[in-house]
PDB file of C-alpha atoms in Angstrom:
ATOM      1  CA  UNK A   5       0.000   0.000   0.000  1.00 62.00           C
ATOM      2  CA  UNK A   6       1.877   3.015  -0.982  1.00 71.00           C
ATOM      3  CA  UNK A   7       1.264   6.442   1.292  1.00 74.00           C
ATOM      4  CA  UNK A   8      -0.356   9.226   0.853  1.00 79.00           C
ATOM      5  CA  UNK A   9       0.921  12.095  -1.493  1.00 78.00           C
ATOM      6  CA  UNK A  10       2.085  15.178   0.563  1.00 80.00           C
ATOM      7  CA  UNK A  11      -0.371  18.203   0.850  1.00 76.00           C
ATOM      8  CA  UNK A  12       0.880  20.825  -1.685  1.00 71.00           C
ATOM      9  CA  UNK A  13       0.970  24.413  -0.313  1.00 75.00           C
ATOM     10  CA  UNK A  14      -0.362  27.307  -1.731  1.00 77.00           C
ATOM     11  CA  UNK A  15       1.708  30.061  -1.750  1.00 82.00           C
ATOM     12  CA  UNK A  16      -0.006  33.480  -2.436  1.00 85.00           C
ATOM     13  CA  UNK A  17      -1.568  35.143   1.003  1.00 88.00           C
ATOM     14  CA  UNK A  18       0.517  37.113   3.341  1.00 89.00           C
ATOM     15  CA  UNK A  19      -1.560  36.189   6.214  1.00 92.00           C
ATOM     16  CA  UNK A  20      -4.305  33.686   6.886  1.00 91.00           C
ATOM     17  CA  UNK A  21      -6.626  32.417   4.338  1.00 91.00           C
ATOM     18  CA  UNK A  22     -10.105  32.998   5.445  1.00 92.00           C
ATOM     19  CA  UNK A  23     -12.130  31.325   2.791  1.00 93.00           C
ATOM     20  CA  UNK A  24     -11.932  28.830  -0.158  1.00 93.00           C
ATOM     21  CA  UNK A  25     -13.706  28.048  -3.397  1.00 95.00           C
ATOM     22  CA  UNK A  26     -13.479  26.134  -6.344  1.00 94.00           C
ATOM     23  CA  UNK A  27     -15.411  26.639  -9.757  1.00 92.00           C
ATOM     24  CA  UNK A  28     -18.371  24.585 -11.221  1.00 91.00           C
ATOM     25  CA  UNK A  29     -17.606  26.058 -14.599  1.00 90.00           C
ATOM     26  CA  UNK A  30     -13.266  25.724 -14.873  1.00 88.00           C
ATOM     27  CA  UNK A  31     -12.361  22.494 -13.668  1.00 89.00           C
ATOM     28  CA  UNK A  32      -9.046  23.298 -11.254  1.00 91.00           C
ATOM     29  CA  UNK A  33      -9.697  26.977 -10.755  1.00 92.00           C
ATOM     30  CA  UNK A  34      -9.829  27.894  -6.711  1.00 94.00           C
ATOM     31  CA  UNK A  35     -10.054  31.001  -5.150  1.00 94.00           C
ATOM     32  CA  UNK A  36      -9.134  32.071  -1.528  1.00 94.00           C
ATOM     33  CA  UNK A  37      -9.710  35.107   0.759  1.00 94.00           C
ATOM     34  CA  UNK A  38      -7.389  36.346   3.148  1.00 95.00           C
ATOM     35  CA  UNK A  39      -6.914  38.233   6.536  1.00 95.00           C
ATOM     36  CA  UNK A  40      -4.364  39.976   4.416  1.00 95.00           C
ATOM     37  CA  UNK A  41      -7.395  41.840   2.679  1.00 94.00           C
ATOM     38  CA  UNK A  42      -6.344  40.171  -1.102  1.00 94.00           C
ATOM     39  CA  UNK A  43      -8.048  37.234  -3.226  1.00 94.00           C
ATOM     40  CA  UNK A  44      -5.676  34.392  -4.781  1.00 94.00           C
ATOM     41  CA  UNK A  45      -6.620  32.513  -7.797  1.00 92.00           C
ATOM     42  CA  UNK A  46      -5.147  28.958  -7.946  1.00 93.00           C
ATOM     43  CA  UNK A  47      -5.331  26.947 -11.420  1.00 92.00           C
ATOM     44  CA  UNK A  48      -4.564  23.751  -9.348  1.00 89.00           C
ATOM     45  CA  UNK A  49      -2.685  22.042 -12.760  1.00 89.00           C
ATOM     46  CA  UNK A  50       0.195  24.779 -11.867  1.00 86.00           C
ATOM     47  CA  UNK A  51       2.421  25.490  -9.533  1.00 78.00           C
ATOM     48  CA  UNK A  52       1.880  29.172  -8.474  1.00 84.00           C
ATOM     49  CA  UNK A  53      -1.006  31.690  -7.816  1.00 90.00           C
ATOM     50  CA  UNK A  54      -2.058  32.799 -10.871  1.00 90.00           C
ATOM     51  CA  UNK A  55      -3.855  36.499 -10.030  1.00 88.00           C
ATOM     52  CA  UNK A  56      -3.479  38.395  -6.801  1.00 91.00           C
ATOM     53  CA  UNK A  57      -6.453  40.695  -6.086  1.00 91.00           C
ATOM     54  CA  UNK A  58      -5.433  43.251  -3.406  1.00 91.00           C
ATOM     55  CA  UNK A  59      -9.236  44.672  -2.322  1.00 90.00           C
ATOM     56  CA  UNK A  60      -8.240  46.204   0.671  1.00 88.00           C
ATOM     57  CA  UNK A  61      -6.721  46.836   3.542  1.00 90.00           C
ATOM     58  CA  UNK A  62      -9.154  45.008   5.354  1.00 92.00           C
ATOM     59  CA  UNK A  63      -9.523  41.149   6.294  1.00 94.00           C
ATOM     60  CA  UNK A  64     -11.423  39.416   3.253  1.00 95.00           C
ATOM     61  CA  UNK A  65     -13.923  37.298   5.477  1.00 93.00           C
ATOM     62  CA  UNK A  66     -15.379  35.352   2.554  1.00 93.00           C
ATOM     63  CA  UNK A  67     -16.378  35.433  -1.086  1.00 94.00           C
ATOM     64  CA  UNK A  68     -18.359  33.772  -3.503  1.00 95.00           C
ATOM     65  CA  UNK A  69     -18.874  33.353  -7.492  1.00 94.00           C
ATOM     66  CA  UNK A  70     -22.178  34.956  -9.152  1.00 92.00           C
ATOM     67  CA  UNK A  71     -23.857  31.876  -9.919  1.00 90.00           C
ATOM     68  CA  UNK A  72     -24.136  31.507 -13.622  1.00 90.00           C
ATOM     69  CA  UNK A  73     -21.495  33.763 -14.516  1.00 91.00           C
ATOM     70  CA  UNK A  74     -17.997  32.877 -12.599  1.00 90.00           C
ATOM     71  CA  UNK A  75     -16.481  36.207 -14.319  1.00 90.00           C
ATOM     72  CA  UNK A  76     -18.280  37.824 -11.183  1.00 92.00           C
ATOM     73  CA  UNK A  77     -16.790  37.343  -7.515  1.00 94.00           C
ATOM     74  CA  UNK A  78     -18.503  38.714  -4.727  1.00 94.00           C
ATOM     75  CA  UNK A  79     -16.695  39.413  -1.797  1.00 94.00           C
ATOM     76  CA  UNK A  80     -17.154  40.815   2.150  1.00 92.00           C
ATOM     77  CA  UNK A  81     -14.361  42.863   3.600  1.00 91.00           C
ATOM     78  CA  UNK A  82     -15.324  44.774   7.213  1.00 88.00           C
ATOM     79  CA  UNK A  83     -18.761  45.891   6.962  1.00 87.00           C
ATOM     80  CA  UNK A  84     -19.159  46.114   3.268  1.00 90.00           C
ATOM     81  CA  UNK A  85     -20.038  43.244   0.595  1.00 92.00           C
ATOM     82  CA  UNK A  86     -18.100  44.426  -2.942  1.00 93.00           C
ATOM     83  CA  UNK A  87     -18.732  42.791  -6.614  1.00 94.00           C
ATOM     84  CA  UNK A  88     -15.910  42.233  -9.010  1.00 93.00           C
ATOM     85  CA  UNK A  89     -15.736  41.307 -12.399  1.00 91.00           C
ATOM     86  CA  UNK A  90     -12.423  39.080 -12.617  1.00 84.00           C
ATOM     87  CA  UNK A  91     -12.139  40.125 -16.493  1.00 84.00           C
ATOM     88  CA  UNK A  92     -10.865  43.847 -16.272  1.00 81.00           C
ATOM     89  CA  UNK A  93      -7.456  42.443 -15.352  1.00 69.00           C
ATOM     90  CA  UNK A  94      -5.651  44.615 -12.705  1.00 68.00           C
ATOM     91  CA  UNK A  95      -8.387  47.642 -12.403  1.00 69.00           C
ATOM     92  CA  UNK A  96      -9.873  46.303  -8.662  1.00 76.00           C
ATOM     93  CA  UNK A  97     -12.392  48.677  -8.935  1.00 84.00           C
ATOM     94  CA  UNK A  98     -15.401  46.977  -7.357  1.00 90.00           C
ATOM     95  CA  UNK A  99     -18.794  47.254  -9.931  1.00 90.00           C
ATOM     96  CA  UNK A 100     -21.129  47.441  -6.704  1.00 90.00           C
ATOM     97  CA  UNK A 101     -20.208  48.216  -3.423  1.00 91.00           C
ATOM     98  CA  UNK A 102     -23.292  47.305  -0.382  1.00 88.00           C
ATOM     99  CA  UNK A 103     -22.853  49.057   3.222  1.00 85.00           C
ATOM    100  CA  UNK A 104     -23.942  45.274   4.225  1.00 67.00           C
ATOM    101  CA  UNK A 105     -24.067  44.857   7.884  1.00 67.00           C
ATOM    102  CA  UNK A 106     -22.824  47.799  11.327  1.00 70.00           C
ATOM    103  CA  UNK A 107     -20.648  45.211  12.495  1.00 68.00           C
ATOM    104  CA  UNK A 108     -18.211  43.494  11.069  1.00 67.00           C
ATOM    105  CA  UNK A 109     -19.195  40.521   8.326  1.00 67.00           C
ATOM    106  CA  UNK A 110     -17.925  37.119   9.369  1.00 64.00           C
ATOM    107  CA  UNK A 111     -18.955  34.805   6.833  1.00 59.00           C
TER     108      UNK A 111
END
């Protein structure tokens, strides 16, 4: 019986990862949130992160996909909820923006 493969680590975050998830639509494509207020987007066939989202300087509790259309993230950071579209590259400005919550969002 042979043993089991070593974990691989992902390097991208600068602090904890907060949150993790992986695509219906691109098989191998996972995306993590951080305490270090970035996303990280993983194509699992390679070695390194592939895109680095830096949203803020706030903890990046959790995020999400738009269902039906994976080009859209959304993502909660302090009090506020904020929508990407992964497509414009390195312009992180967020499409929508929602004062969500008066504390602090946790997942």
């Amino acid at each position: 019986m042979s043993s089991p493969a070593e974990p691989r680590r992902l390097r991208g975050h600068r602090a904890t990862a907060t949150c993790c998830i992986a695509s219906r639509d691109r098989p191998g494509l996972v995306a993590t949130s951080g305490e270090d207020g970035c996303v990280c987007w993983f194509d699992m066939r390679c070695k390194d992160v592939q895109l680095v989202m830096e949203i803020g300087k706030e903890p990046v509790s959790s995020l999400c996909f738009k269902p039906g259309k994976e080009d859209t993230i959304y993502v909660s950071s302090g009090k506020e909820v904020k929508c990407f579209d992964v497509r414009l590259g390195t312009s992180w400005t967020p499409l929508e923006c929602y004062d969500y919550n008066k504390e602090e969002i946790n997942q």
